[in-house]
The first five atom37 places (N, CA, C, CB, O) and aatype in JSON, in Angstrom:
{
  "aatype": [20, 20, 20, 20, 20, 20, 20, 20, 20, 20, 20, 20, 20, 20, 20, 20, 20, 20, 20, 20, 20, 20, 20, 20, 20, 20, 20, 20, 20, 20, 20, 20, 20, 20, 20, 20, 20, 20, 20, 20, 20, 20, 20, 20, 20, 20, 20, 20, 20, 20, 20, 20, 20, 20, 20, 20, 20, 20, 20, 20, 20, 20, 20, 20, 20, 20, 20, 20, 20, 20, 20, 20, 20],
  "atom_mask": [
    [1, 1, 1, 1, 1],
    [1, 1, 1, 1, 1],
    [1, 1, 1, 1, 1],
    [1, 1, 1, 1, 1],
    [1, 1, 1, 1, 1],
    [1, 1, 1, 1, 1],
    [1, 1, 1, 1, 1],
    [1, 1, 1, 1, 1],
    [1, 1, 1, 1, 1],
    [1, 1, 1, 1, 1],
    [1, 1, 1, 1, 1],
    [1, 1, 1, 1, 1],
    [1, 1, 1, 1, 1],
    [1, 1, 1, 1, 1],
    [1, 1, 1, 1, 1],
    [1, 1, 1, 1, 1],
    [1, 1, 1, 1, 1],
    [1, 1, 1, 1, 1],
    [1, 1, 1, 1, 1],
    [1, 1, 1, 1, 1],
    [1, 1, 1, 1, 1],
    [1, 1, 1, 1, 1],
    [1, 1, 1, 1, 1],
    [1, 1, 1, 1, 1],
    [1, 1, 1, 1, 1],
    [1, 1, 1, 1, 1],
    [1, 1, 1, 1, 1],
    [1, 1, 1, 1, 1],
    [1, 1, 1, 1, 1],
    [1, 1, 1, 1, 1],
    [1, 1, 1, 1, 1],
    [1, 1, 1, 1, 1],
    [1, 1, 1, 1, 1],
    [1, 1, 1, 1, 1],
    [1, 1, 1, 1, 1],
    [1, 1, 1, 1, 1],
    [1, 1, 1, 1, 1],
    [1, 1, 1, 1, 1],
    [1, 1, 1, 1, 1],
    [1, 1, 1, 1, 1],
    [1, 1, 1, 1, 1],
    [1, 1, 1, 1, 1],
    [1, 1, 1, 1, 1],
    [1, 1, 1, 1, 1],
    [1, 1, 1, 1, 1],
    [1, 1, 1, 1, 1],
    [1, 1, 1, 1, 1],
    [1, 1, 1, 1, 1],
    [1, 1, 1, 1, 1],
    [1, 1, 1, 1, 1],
    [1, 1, 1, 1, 1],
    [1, 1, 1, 1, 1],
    [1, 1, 1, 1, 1],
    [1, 1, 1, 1, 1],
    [1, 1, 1, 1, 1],
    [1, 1, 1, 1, 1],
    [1, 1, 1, 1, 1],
    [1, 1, 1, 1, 1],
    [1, 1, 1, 1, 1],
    [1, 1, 1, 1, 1],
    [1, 1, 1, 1, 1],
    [1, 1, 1, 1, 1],
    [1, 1, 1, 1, 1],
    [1, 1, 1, 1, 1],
    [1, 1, 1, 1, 1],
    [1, 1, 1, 1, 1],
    [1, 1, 1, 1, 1],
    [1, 1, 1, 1, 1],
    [1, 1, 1, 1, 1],
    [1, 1, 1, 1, 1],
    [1, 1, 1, 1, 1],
    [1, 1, 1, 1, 1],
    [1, 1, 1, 1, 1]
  ],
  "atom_positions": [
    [[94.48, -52.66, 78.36], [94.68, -51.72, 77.26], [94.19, -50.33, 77.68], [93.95, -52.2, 75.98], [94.85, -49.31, 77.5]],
    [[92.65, -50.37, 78.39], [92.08, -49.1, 78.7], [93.05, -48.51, 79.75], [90.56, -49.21, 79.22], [92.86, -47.32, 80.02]],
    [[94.16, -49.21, 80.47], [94.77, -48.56, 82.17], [96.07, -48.18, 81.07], [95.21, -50.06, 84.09], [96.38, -46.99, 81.07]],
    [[96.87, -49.12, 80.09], [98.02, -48.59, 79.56], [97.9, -47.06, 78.59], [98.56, -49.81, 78.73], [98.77, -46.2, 78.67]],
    [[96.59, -46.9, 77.62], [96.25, -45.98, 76.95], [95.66, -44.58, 77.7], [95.44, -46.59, 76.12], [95.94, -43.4, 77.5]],
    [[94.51, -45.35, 78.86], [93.23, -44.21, 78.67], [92.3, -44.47, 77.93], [93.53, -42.99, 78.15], [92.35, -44.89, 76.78]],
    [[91.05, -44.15, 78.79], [89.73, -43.96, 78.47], [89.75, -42.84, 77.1], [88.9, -43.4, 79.9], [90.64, -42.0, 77.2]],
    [[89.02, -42.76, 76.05], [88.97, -41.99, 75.24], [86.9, -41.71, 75.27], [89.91, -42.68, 73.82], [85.81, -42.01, 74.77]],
    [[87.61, -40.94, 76.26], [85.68, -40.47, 76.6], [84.95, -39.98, 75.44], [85.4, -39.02, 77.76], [83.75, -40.09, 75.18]],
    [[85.95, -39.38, 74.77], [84.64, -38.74, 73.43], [84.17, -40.36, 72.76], [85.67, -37.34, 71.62], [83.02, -40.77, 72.58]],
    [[85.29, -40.97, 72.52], [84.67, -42.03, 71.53], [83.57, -42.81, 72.25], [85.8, -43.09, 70.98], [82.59, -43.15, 71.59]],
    [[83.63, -43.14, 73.55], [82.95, -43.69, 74.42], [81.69, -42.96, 74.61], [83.69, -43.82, 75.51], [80.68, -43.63, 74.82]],
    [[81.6, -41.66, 74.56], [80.64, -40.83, 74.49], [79.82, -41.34, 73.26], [81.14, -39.42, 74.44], [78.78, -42.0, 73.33]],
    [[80.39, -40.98, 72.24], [79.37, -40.89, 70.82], [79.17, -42.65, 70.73], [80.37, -39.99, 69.0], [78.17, -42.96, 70.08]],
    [[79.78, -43.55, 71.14], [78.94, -45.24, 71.34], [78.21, -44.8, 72.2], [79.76, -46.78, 71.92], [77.09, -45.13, 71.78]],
    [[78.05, -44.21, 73.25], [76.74, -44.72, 73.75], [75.21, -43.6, 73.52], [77.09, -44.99, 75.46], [74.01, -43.72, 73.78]],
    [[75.96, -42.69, 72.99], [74.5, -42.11, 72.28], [74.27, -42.42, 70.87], [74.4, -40.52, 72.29], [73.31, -41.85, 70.36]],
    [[74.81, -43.04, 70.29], [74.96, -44.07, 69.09], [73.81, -45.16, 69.31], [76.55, -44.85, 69.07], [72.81, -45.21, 68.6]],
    [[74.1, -46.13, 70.53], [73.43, -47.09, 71.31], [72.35, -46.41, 71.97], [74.32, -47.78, 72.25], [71.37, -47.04, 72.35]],
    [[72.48, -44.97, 72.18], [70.65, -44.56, 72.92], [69.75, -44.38, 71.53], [70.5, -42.56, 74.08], [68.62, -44.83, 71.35]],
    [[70.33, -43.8, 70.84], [69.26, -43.32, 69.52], [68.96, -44.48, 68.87], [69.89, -42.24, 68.31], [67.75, -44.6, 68.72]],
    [[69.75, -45.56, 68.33], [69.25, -47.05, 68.1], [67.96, -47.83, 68.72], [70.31, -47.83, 68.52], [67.08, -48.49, 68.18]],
    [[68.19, -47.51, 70.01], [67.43, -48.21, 71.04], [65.74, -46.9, 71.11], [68.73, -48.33, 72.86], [64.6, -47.06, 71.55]],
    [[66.25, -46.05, 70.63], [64.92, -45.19, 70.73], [64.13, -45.23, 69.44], [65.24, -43.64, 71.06], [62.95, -44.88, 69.36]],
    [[64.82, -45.64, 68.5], [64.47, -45.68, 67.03], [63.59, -47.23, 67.12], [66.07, -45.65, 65.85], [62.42, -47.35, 66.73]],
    [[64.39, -48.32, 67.69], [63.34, -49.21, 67.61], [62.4, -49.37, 69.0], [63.98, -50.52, 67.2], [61.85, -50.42, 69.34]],
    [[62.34, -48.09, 69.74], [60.92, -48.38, 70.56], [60.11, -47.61, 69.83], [60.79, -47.98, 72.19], [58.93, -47.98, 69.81]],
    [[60.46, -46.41, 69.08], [59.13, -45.77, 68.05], [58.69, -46.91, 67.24], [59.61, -44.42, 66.85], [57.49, -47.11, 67.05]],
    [[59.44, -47.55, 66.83], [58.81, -48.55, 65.85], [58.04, -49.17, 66.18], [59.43, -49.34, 65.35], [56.93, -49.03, 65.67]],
    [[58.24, -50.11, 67.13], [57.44, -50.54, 67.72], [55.86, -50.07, 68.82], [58.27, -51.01, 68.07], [54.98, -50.79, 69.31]],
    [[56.05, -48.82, 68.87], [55.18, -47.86, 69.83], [53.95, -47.72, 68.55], [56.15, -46.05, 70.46], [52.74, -47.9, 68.66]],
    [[54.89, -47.27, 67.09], [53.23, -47.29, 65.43], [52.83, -48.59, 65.55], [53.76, -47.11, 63.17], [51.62, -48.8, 65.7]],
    [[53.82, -49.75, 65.52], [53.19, -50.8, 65.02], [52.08, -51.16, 66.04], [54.16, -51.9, 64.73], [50.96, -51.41, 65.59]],
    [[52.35, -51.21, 67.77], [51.65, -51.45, 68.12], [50.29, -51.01, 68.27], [52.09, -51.63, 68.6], [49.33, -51.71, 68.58]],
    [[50.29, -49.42, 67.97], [49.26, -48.5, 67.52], [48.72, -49.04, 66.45], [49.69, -47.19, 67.24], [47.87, -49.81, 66.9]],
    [[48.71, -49.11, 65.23], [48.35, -50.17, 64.04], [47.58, -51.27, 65.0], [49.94, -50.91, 63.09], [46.36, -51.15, 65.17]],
    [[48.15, -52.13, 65.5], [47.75, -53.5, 66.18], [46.85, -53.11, 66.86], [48.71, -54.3, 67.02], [45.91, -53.9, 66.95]],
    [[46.74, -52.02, 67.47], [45.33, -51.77, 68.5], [44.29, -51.1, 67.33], [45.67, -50.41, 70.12], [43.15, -51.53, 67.51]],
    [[44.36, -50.4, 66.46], [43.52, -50.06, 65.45], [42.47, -51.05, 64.64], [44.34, -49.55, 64.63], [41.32, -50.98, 64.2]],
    [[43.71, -52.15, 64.69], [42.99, -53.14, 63.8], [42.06, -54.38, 64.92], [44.37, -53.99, 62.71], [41.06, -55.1, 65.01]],
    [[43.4, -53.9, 65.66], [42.2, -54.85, 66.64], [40.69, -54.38, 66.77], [42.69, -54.87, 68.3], [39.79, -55.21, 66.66]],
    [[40.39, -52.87, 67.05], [39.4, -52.34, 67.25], [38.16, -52.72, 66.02], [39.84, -50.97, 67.42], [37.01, -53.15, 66.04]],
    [[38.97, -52.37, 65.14], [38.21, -52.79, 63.57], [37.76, -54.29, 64.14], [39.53, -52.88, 61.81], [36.61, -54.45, 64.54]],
    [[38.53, -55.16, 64.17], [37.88, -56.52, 64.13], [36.99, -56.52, 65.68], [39.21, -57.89, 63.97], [36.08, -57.35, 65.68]],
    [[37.11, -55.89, 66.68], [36.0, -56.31, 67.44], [34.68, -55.72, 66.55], [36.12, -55.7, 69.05], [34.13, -56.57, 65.85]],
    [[34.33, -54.85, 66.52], [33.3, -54.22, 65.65], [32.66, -55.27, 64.51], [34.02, -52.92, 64.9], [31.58, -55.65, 64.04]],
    [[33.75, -55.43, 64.44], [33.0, -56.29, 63.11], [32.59, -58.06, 63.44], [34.32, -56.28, 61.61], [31.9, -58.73, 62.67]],
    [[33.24, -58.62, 64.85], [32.77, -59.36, 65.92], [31.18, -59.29, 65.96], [33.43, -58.82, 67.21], [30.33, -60.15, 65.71]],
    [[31.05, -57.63, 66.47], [29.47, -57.32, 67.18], [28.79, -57.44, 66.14], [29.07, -55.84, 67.92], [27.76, -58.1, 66.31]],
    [[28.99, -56.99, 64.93], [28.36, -56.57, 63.85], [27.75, -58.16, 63.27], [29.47, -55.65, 62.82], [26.71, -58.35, 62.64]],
    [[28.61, -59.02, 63.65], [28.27, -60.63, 63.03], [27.55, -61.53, 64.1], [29.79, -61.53, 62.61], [26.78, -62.48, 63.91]],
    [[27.99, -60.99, 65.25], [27.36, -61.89, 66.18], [25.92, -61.53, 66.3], [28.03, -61.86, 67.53], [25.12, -62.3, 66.83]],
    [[25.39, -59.81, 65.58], [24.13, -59.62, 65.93], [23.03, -60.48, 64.86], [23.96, -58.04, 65.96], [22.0, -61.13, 65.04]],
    [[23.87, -60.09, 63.65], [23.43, -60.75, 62.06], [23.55, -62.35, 62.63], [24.81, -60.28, 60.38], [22.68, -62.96, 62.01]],
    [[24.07, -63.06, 63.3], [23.68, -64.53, 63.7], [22.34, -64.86, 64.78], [25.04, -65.13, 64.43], [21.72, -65.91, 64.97]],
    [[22.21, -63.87, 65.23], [21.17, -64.29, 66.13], [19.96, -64.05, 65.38], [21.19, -63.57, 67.49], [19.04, -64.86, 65.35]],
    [[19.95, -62.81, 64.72], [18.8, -62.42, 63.65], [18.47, -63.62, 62.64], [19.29, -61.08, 62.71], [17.49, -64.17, 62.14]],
    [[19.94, -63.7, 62.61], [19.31, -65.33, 61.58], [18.63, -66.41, 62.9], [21.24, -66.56, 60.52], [17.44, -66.74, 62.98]],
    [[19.3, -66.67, 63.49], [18.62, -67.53, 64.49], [17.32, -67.73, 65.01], [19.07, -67.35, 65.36], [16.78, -68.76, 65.4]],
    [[16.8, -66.24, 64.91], [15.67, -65.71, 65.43], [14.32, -66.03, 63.73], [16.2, -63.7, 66.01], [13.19, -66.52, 63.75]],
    [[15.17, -65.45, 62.46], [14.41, -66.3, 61.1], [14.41, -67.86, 61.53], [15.43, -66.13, 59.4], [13.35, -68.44, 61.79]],
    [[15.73, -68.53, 61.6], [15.38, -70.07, 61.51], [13.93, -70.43, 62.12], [16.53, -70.94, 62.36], [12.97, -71.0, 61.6]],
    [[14.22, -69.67, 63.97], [13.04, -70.46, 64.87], [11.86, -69.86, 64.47], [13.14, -70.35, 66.56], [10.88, -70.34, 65.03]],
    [[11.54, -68.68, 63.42], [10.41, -68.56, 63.14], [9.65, -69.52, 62.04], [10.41, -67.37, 62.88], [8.49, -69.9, 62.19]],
    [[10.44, -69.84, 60.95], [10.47, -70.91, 60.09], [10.14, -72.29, 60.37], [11.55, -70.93, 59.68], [9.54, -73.15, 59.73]],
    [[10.73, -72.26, 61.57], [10.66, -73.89, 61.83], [9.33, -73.81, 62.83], [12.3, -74.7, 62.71], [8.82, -74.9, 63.06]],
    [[8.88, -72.99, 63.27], [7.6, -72.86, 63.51], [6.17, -73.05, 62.6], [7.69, -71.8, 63.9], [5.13, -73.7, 62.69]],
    [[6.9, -71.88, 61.48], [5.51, -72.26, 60.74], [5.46, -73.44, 59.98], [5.1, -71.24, 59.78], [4.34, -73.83, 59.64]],
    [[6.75, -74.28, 59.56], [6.55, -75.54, 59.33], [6.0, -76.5, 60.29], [7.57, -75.91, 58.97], [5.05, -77.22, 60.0]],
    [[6.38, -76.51, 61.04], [5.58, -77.29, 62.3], [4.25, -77.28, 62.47], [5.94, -76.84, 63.53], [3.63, -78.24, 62.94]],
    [[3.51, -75.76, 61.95], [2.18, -75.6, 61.93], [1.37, -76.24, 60.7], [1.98, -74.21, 62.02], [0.26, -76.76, 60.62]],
    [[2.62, -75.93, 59.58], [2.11, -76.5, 58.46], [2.09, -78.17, 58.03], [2.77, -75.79, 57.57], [1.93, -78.47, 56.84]],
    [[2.23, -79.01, 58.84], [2.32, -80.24, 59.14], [1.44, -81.06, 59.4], [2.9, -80.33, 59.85], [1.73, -82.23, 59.67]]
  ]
}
């Protein structure tokens, strides 16, 4: 069909910058979201450190506790 007609370059033109701006529209999308995803990730390590310190502090009450019961025995 394309050898009996001809190439119709404009139309062929505007599909494939049709098909570039599509394809650029969903890598921005994906470029916030993954920005978002590293944000929140950041949030939850923080709040990782923030719990893992509050567990040892408790850890550190238990073994004092279970000390002075031991004394008090």
């Amino acid at each position: 069909d394309m050898v009996e007609n001809g190439i119709d370059l404009g139309e062929l033109s505007i599909g494939i910058l049709q098909n570039v701006e599509e394809h650029e529209l969903y890598l921005y999308q994906h470029d916030e979201r993954i920005e978002i995803l590293e944000k929140t990730n950041e949030v939850q390590k923080k709040l990782i450190e923030k719990q893992d310190k509050v567990i040892e502090l408790m850890k550190k009450a238990i073994q004092k506790l279970d000390k002075q019961i031991g004394r008090d025995k």
